[in-house]
């Protein structure tokens, strides 16, 4: 009997390892196809001992999802990884979720083998737990999966943990992305996509937009064009040659507006949720979002706008909402976008921005107002001159120039407010998610020392000496990049592109056809033990003593992209974030909590946008003592 059981278990292990060889069928043929007979079925022989637990992908009220691989696998199966959902029986019964769990397993079993749905390979149980073993095919459709979750009543946390794994099979990328200099191709939700080894990054990093197009690649995912004209997509020259050089003039405005924004939004004195001890139980994400809308409005358009609550609230909701509008539009055929977008809230928000700013832009365009009439450090006059100098606007009239400037204002708000909100919220969660003596106290000490050295003056030089803050922010971005994959580009040359990869087997030519995408597996690279010791552990000062600046992308740090395709606005973003972090560290207290889990939407890795934390603004006496 023991031999029979062992043989059966080995047969089921082999099925798990090679399940992808089963036939993927149309929905109405799934159950009829005999090759799919085993998919989704319960196992009587497998146990948790048949798998090696690699790391936790996510946790829920009564379940945990693990990244696993087969224990003692055959040589050809070493790189195969799966997701194992573990449900604790006691908690399932206690929370009266038995019917829910049975329903979940039944639905996933029924659709196992469907080309657009999570593949449940098998399920099994032991005395303490229930187990569901799954894999996400490269052709899985994220939107369809989310839709099934909505209609079938499945657990959202479970679905999005699967979605996070689905992104170009990122977990598999941890094991494969740079090993032996190999590239691998998959059919993602946006078409054919390539994950490239680090050995070809230098080649890709030197190529311009004529070879690797960022605009079409980003549009496939973001879908901004129904709301913002593509004419303003190429702002790289403006950002690099003009905006970055203006950082010294912007810093005084950033300092003043950050203080104001935090006073108004981070546990203000009149906060309705403040308890008797002065603590406010609140969602940090919302405060970061509105504060950044206010701060960016100050440097882009001036104090007139940053002090206007209607303007600031509209900018904040626009910058975040346009992302979700794109997600909704992706569910619809592309031909319908132009018909649907005008009815969406984002279109109305764009109209509000344009209506409110048009008078001042018109004054600059007509020459009735000049840059000297604006506060030093405000970008708007410089932006108007940049548009006026574009070849596309040579000989154009006032209305065309006005349209060009307004278009860029909207794009600037999206690019700056949205991404910085996500990044800085991640940073704050890392601040409050660790003991103060580990990181906060050393960072506060560094702020005091640098301030004293420069006579209390914050400028580009003094801010640049905050090495501990640099390292902390970089480590937060390493473990919490905004996307599991970053740096998406489309091959723009009709003949395709050839890359030379170098691995253990020597040099090899990788040919990528026209129109296909390349991706940098940021999450996988950042989790690689070859690049980082204890790669899955947050070490806030990991890079403090390195000579490489936090703004410099590299083959092992991809949060800002790489080479010529690195984010041109990273210097401005890091300056804003560092000033905001100084404000928070030196004027606030908080109750430490376990680091909040990230949310996964498609290939996006965003901070928790709903959970609340306890914060309070320090009294004047406490602030003075902190600076001593």
Short mmCIF file of N, CA and C in Angstrom, two decimals, residues 385-486:
data_model
loop_
_atom_site.label_atom_id
_atom_site.label_comp_id
_atom_site.label_asym_id
_atom_site.label_seq_id
_atom_site.Cartn_x
_atom_site.Cartn_y
_atom_site.Cartn_z
N UNK A 385 7.70 79.60 -22.61
CA UNK A 385 8.79 79.87 -23.55
C UNK A 385 9.25 78.60 -24.24
N UNK A 386 9.22 77.50 -23.53
CA UNK A 386 9.62 76.22 -24.14
C UNK A 386 8.66 75.84 -25.26
N UNK A 387 7.36 76.01 -25.04
CA UNK A 387 6.38 75.69 -26.07
C UNK A 387 6.54 76.65 -27.25
N UNK A 388 6.78 77.91 -26.96
CA UNK A 388 6.94 78.90 -28.03
C UNK A 388 8.11 78.54 -28.93
N UNK A 389 9.14 77.90 -28.37
CA UNK A 389 10.33 77.55 -29.14
C UNK A 389 10.25 76.24 -29.88
N UNK A 390 9.16 75.48 -29.71
CA UNK A 390 9.01 74.20 -30.39
C UNK A 390 8.71 74.40 -31.87
N UNK A 391 9.31 73.55 -32.71
CA UNK A 391 9.07 73.65 -34.15
C UNK A 391 7.59 73.47 -34.49
N UNK A 392 6.93 72.63 -33.73
CA UNK A 392 5.51 72.36 -34.00
C UNK A 392 4.65 73.61 -33.83
N UNK A 393 5.18 74.61 -33.10
CA UNK A 393 4.39 75.82 -32.83
C UNK A 393 4.93 77.06 -33.55
N UNK A 394 5.90 76.86 -34.44
CA UNK A 394 6.42 78.00 -35.20
C UNK A 394 5.31 78.59 -36.08
N UNK A 395 5.11 79.87 -35.98
CA UNK A 395 4.10 80.54 -36.78
C UNK A 395 2.67 80.32 -36.32
N UNK A 396 2.50 79.64 -35.19
CA UNK A 396 1.16 79.38 -34.70
C UNK A 396 0.62 80.58 -33.93
N UNK A 397 -0.68 80.65 -33.86
CA UNK A 397 -1.32 81.75 -33.17
C UNK A 397 -1.42 81.54 -31.67
N UNK A 398 -2.02 82.52 -31.01
CA UNK A 398 -2.12 82.50 -29.56
C UNK A 398 -2.90 81.30 -29.04
N UNK A 399 -3.97 80.93 -29.72
CA UNK A 399 -4.80 79.83 -29.25
C UNK A 399 -4.05 78.50 -29.30
N UNK A 400 -3.26 78.30 -30.38
CA UNK A 400 -2.49 77.06 -30.48
C UNK A 400 -1.44 76.99 -29.38
N UNK A 401 -0.77 78.11 -29.09
CA UNK A 401 0.23 78.13 -28.02
C UNK A 401 -0.44 77.87 -26.67
N UNK A 402 -1.59 78.48 -26.49
CA UNK A 402 -2.34 78.30 -25.25
C UNK A 402 -2.68 76.82 -25.05
N UNK A 403 -3.13 76.18 -26.10
CA UNK A 403 -3.46 74.75 -26.05
C UNK A 403 -2.22 73.92 -25.71
N UNK A 404 -1.08 74.25 -26.31
CA UNK A 404 0.14 73.50 -26.06
C UNK A 404 0.61 73.59 -24.62
N UNK A 405 0.50 74.77 -24.04
CA UNK A 405 0.92 74.96 -22.64
C UNK A 405 -0.02 74.23 -21.70
N UNK A 406 -1.33 74.40 -21.90
CA UNK A 406 -2.30 73.73 -21.03
C UNK A 406 -2.15 72.22 -21.07
N UNK A 407 -1.87 71.72 -22.26
CA UNK A 407 -1.66 70.28 -22.44
C UNK A 407 -0.49 69.80 -21.59
N UNK A 408 0.60 70.56 -21.58
CA UNK A 408 1.79 70.19 -20.81
C UNK A 408 1.57 70.34 -19.30
N UNK A 409 0.78 71.31 -18.91
CA UNK A 409 0.47 71.47 -17.49
C UNK A 409 -0.21 70.20 -16.96
N UNK A 410 -1.19 69.70 -17.70
CA UNK A 410 -1.90 68.48 -17.27
C UNK A 410 -0.95 67.29 -17.22
N UNK A 411 -0.10 67.15 -18.20
CA UNK A 411 0.84 66.02 -18.22
C UNK A 411 1.84 66.13 -17.08
N UNK A 412 2.29 67.35 -16.79
CA UNK A 412 3.24 67.56 -15.70
C UNK A 412 2.62 67.16 -14.36
N UNK A 413 1.37 67.52 -14.16
CA UNK A 413 0.71 67.17 -12.90
C UNK A 413 0.58 65.65 -12.75
N UNK A 414 0.20 64.97 -13.83
CA UNK A 414 0.09 63.52 -13.73
C UNK A 414 1.44 62.89 -13.41
N UNK A 415 2.47 63.26 -14.17
CA UNK A 415 3.77 62.64 -14.02
C UNK A 415 4.39 62.91 -12.66
N UNK A 416 4.15 64.10 -12.11
CA UNK A 416 4.80 64.49 -10.86
C UNK A 416 3.98 64.10 -9.64
N UNK A 417 2.71 64.43 -9.62
CA UNK A 417 1.89 64.19 -8.43
C UNK A 417 1.61 62.70 -8.23
N UNK A 418 1.24 62.01 -9.28
CA UNK A 418 0.84 60.61 -9.13
C UNK A 418 2.01 59.74 -8.69
N UNK A 419 3.09 59.73 -9.43
CA UNK A 419 4.21 58.83 -9.11
C UNK A 419 4.86 59.19 -7.79
N UNK A 420 4.98 60.48 -7.49
CA UNK A 420 5.61 60.88 -6.23
C UNK A 420 4.72 60.56 -5.05
N UNK A 421 3.41 60.65 -5.21
CA UNK A 421 2.49 60.24 -4.15
C UNK A 421 2.70 58.78 -3.79
N UNK A 422 2.78 57.93 -4.80
CA UNK A 422 2.96 56.49 -4.56
C UNK A 422 4.31 56.22 -3.89
N UNK A 423 5.36 56.82 -4.43
CA UNK A 423 6.70 56.58 -3.90
C UNK A 423 6.84 57.07 -2.47
N UNK A 424 6.35 58.29 -2.19
CA UNK A 424 6.53 58.84 -0.86
C UNK A 424 5.66 58.13 0.18
N UNK A 425 4.50 57.64 -0.24
CA UNK A 425 3.67 56.86 0.69
C UNK A 425 4.39 55.58 1.08
N UNK A 426 5.02 54.95 0.10
CA UNK A 426 5.85 53.77 0.41
C UNK A 426 6.92 54.13 1.45
N UNK A 427 7.57 55.27 1.26
CA UNK A 427 8.63 55.70 2.17
C UNK A 427 8.07 55.89 3.59
N UNK A 428 6.93 56.56 3.71
CA UNK A 428 6.34 56.77 5.02
C UNK A 428 5.95 55.45 5.69
N UNK A 429 5.45 54.51 4.92
CA UNK A 429 5.12 53.20 5.50
C UNK A 429 6.37 52.49 6.01
N UNK A 430 7.51 52.72 5.36
CA UNK A 430 8.75 52.15 5.86
C UNK A 430 9.24 52.88 7.11
N UNK A 431 8.96 54.17 7.19
CA UNK A 431 9.33 54.93 8.39
C UNK A 431 8.56 54.43 9.60
N UNK A 432 7.23 54.36 9.48
CA UNK A 432 6.41 53.98 10.63
C UNK A 432 6.39 52.47 10.85
N UNK A 433 6.91 51.72 9.89
CA UNK A 433 6.92 50.27 9.99
C UNK A 433 8.16 49.70 10.64
N UNK A 434 9.06 50.56 11.16
CA UNK A 434 10.28 50.09 11.81
C UNK A 434 10.48 50.85 13.12
N UNK A 435 11.22 50.25 14.01
CA UNK A 435 11.53 50.88 15.29
C UNK A 435 12.27 52.19 15.06
N UNK A 436 11.90 53.21 15.81
CA UNK A 436 12.50 54.54 15.61
C UNK A 436 14.01 54.53 15.83
N UNK A 437 14.46 53.71 16.79
CA UNK A 437 15.89 53.73 17.07
C UNK A 437 16.73 53.17 15.92
N UNK A 438 16.11 52.37 15.05
CA UNK A 438 16.84 51.79 13.93
C UNK A 438 17.17 52.83 12.87
N UNK A 439 16.18 53.61 12.46
CA UNK A 439 16.37 54.52 11.33
C UNK A 439 15.99 55.97 11.62
N UNK A 440 14.90 56.19 12.32
CA UNK A 440 14.42 57.55 12.51
C UNK A 440 15.40 58.39 13.31
N UNK A 441 15.87 57.86 14.42
CA UNK A 441 16.79 58.63 15.25
C UNK A 441 18.09 58.97 14.52
N UNK A 442 18.72 58.02 13.80
CA UNK A 442 19.91 58.40 13.02
C UNK A 442 19.62 59.43 11.93
N UNK A 443 18.45 59.33 11.29
CA UNK A 443 18.12 60.31 10.25
C UNK A 443 17.87 61.68 10.87
N UNK A 444 17.20 61.74 12.00
CA UNK A 444 16.98 63.02 12.67
C UNK A 444 18.32 63.63 13.10
N UNK A 445 19.22 62.80 13.57
CA UNK A 445 20.53 63.30 13.98
C UNK A 445 21.28 63.87 12.77
N UNK A 446 21.19 63.20 11.64
CA UNK A 446 21.86 63.68 10.43
C UNK A 446 21.25 65.01 9.98
N UNK A 447 19.94 65.13 10.03
CA UNK A 447 19.28 66.38 9.65
C UNK A 447 19.77 67.53 10.53
N UNK A 448 19.86 67.29 11.83
CA UNK A 448 20.34 68.33 12.75
C UNK A 448 21.79 68.71 12.44
N UNK A 449 22.63 67.71 12.20
CA UNK A 449 24.06 67.97 11.95
C UNK A 449 24.27 68.76 10.66
N UNK A 450 23.56 68.35 9.60
CA UNK A 450 23.72 69.04 8.31
C UNK A 450 23.16 70.45 8.40
N UNK A 451 22.02 70.61 9.06
CA UNK A 451 21.44 71.94 9.23
C UNK A 451 22.41 72.87 9.97
N UNK A 452 23.02 72.36 11.02
CA UNK A 452 23.97 73.16 11.79
C UNK A 452 25.18 73.53 10.94
N UNK A 453 25.66 72.58 10.14
CA UNK A 453 26.81 72.81 9.28
C UNK A 453 26.56 73.93 8.28
N UNK A 454 25.34 74.02 7.78
CA UNK A 454 25.01 75.02 6.74
C UNK A 454 24.22 76.19 7.32
N UNK A 455 24.30 76.37 8.62
CA UNK A 455 23.66 77.52 9.24
C UNK A 455 22.15 77.53 9.12
N UNK A 456 21.54 76.37 9.08
CA UNK A 456 20.09 76.28 8.99
C UNK A 456 19.53 76.52 7.60
N UNK A 457 20.40 76.60 6.60
CA UNK A 457 19.96 76.86 5.22
C UNK A 457 19.88 75.55 4.45
N UNK A 458 18.71 75.31 3.89
CA UNK A 458 18.56 74.14 3.03
C UNK A 458 18.65 74.58 1.57
N UNK A 459 19.65 74.05 0.88
CA UNK A 459 19.82 74.28 -0.55
C UNK A 459 20.24 72.97 -1.19
N UNK A 460 20.58 73.01 -2.46
CA UNK A 460 20.89 71.75 -3.15
C UNK A 460 22.11 71.06 -2.52
N UNK A 461 23.08 71.84 -2.08
CA UNK A 461 24.29 71.26 -1.49
C UNK A 461 23.99 70.62 -0.13
N UNK A 462 23.29 71.32 0.73
CA UNK A 462 23.01 70.77 2.06
C UNK A 462 22.07 69.57 1.98
N UNK A 463 21.05 69.66 1.13
CA UNK A 463 20.14 68.53 0.97
C UNK A 463 20.90 67.32 0.42
N UNK A 464 21.89 67.58 -0.43
CA UNK A 464 22.69 66.49 -0.99
C UNK A 464 23.54 65.76 0.01
N UNK A 465 23.76 66.33 1.18
CA UNK A 465 24.58 65.69 2.21
C UNK A 465 23.78 64.79 3.15
N UNK A 466 22.50 64.69 2.92
CA UNK A 466 21.66 63.83 3.76
C UNK A 466 21.75 62.38 3.25
N UNK A 467 22.88 61.74 3.47
CA UNK A 467 23.16 60.42 2.93
C UNK A 467 22.26 59.34 3.54
N UNK A 468 21.94 59.48 4.81
CA UNK A 468 21.07 58.48 5.44
C UNK A 468 19.67 58.52 4.84
N UNK A 469 19.16 59.73 4.59
CA UNK A 469 17.84 59.85 3.96
C UNK A 469 17.87 59.29 2.55
N UNK A 470 18.97 59.59 1.83
CA UNK A 470 19.13 59.05 0.48
C UNK A 470 19.04 57.53 0.50
N UNK A 471 19.81 56.91 1.40
CA UNK A 471 19.86 55.45 1.46
C UNK A 471 18.51 54.87 1.85
N UNK A 472 17.83 55.49 2.80
CA UNK A 472 16.53 55.00 3.26
C UNK A 472 15.52 55.05 2.12
N UNK A 473 15.48 56.16 1.41
CA UNK A 473 14.54 56.30 0.29
C UNK A 473 14.86 55.30 -0.81
N UNK A 474 16.13 55.09 -1.07
CA UNK A 474 16.53 54.15 -2.11
C UNK A 474 16.13 52.72 -1.74
N UNK A 475 16.33 52.35 -0.47
CA UNK A 475 15.95 51.01 -0.03
C UNK A 475 14.44 50.81 -0.12
N UNK A 476 13.68 51.85 0.19
CA UNK A 476 12.23 51.76 0.07
C UNK A 476 11.83 51.53 -1.39
N UNK A 477 12.47 52.24 -2.29
CA UNK A 477 12.18 52.07 -3.72
C UNK A 477 12.65 50.70 -4.22
N UNK A 478 13.72 50.18 -3.65
CA UNK A 478 14.21 48.87 -4.06
C UNK A 478 13.20 47.78 -3.75
N UNK A 479 12.68 47.77 -2.53
CA UNK A 479 11.75 46.73 -2.13
C UNK A 479 10.31 47.01 -2.56
N UNK A 480 10.03 48.27 -2.88
CA UNK A 480 8.66 48.64 -3.26
C UNK A 480 8.67 49.48 -4.54
N UNK A 481 9.20 48.94 -5.65
CA UNK A 481 9.14 49.68 -6.91
C UNK A 481 7.70 49.87 -7.33
N UNK A 482 7.45 50.92 -8.09
CA UNK A 482 6.06 51.20 -8.48
C UNK A 482 5.50 50.15 -9.43
N UNK A 483 6.37 49.38 -10.06
CA UNK A 483 5.92 48.30 -10.92
C UNK A 483 6.82 47.10 -10.77
N UNK A 484 6.25 45.91 -10.92
CA UNK A 484 7.08 44.71 -10.91
C UNK A 484 8.03 44.75 -12.11
N UNK A 485 7.56 45.34 -13.20
CA UNK A 485 8.43 45.58 -14.35
C UNK A 485 8.42 47.07 -14.64
N UNK A 486 9.56 47.61 -15.04
CA UNK A 486 9.68 49.03 -15.33
C UNK A 486 10.51 49.21 -16.60
#
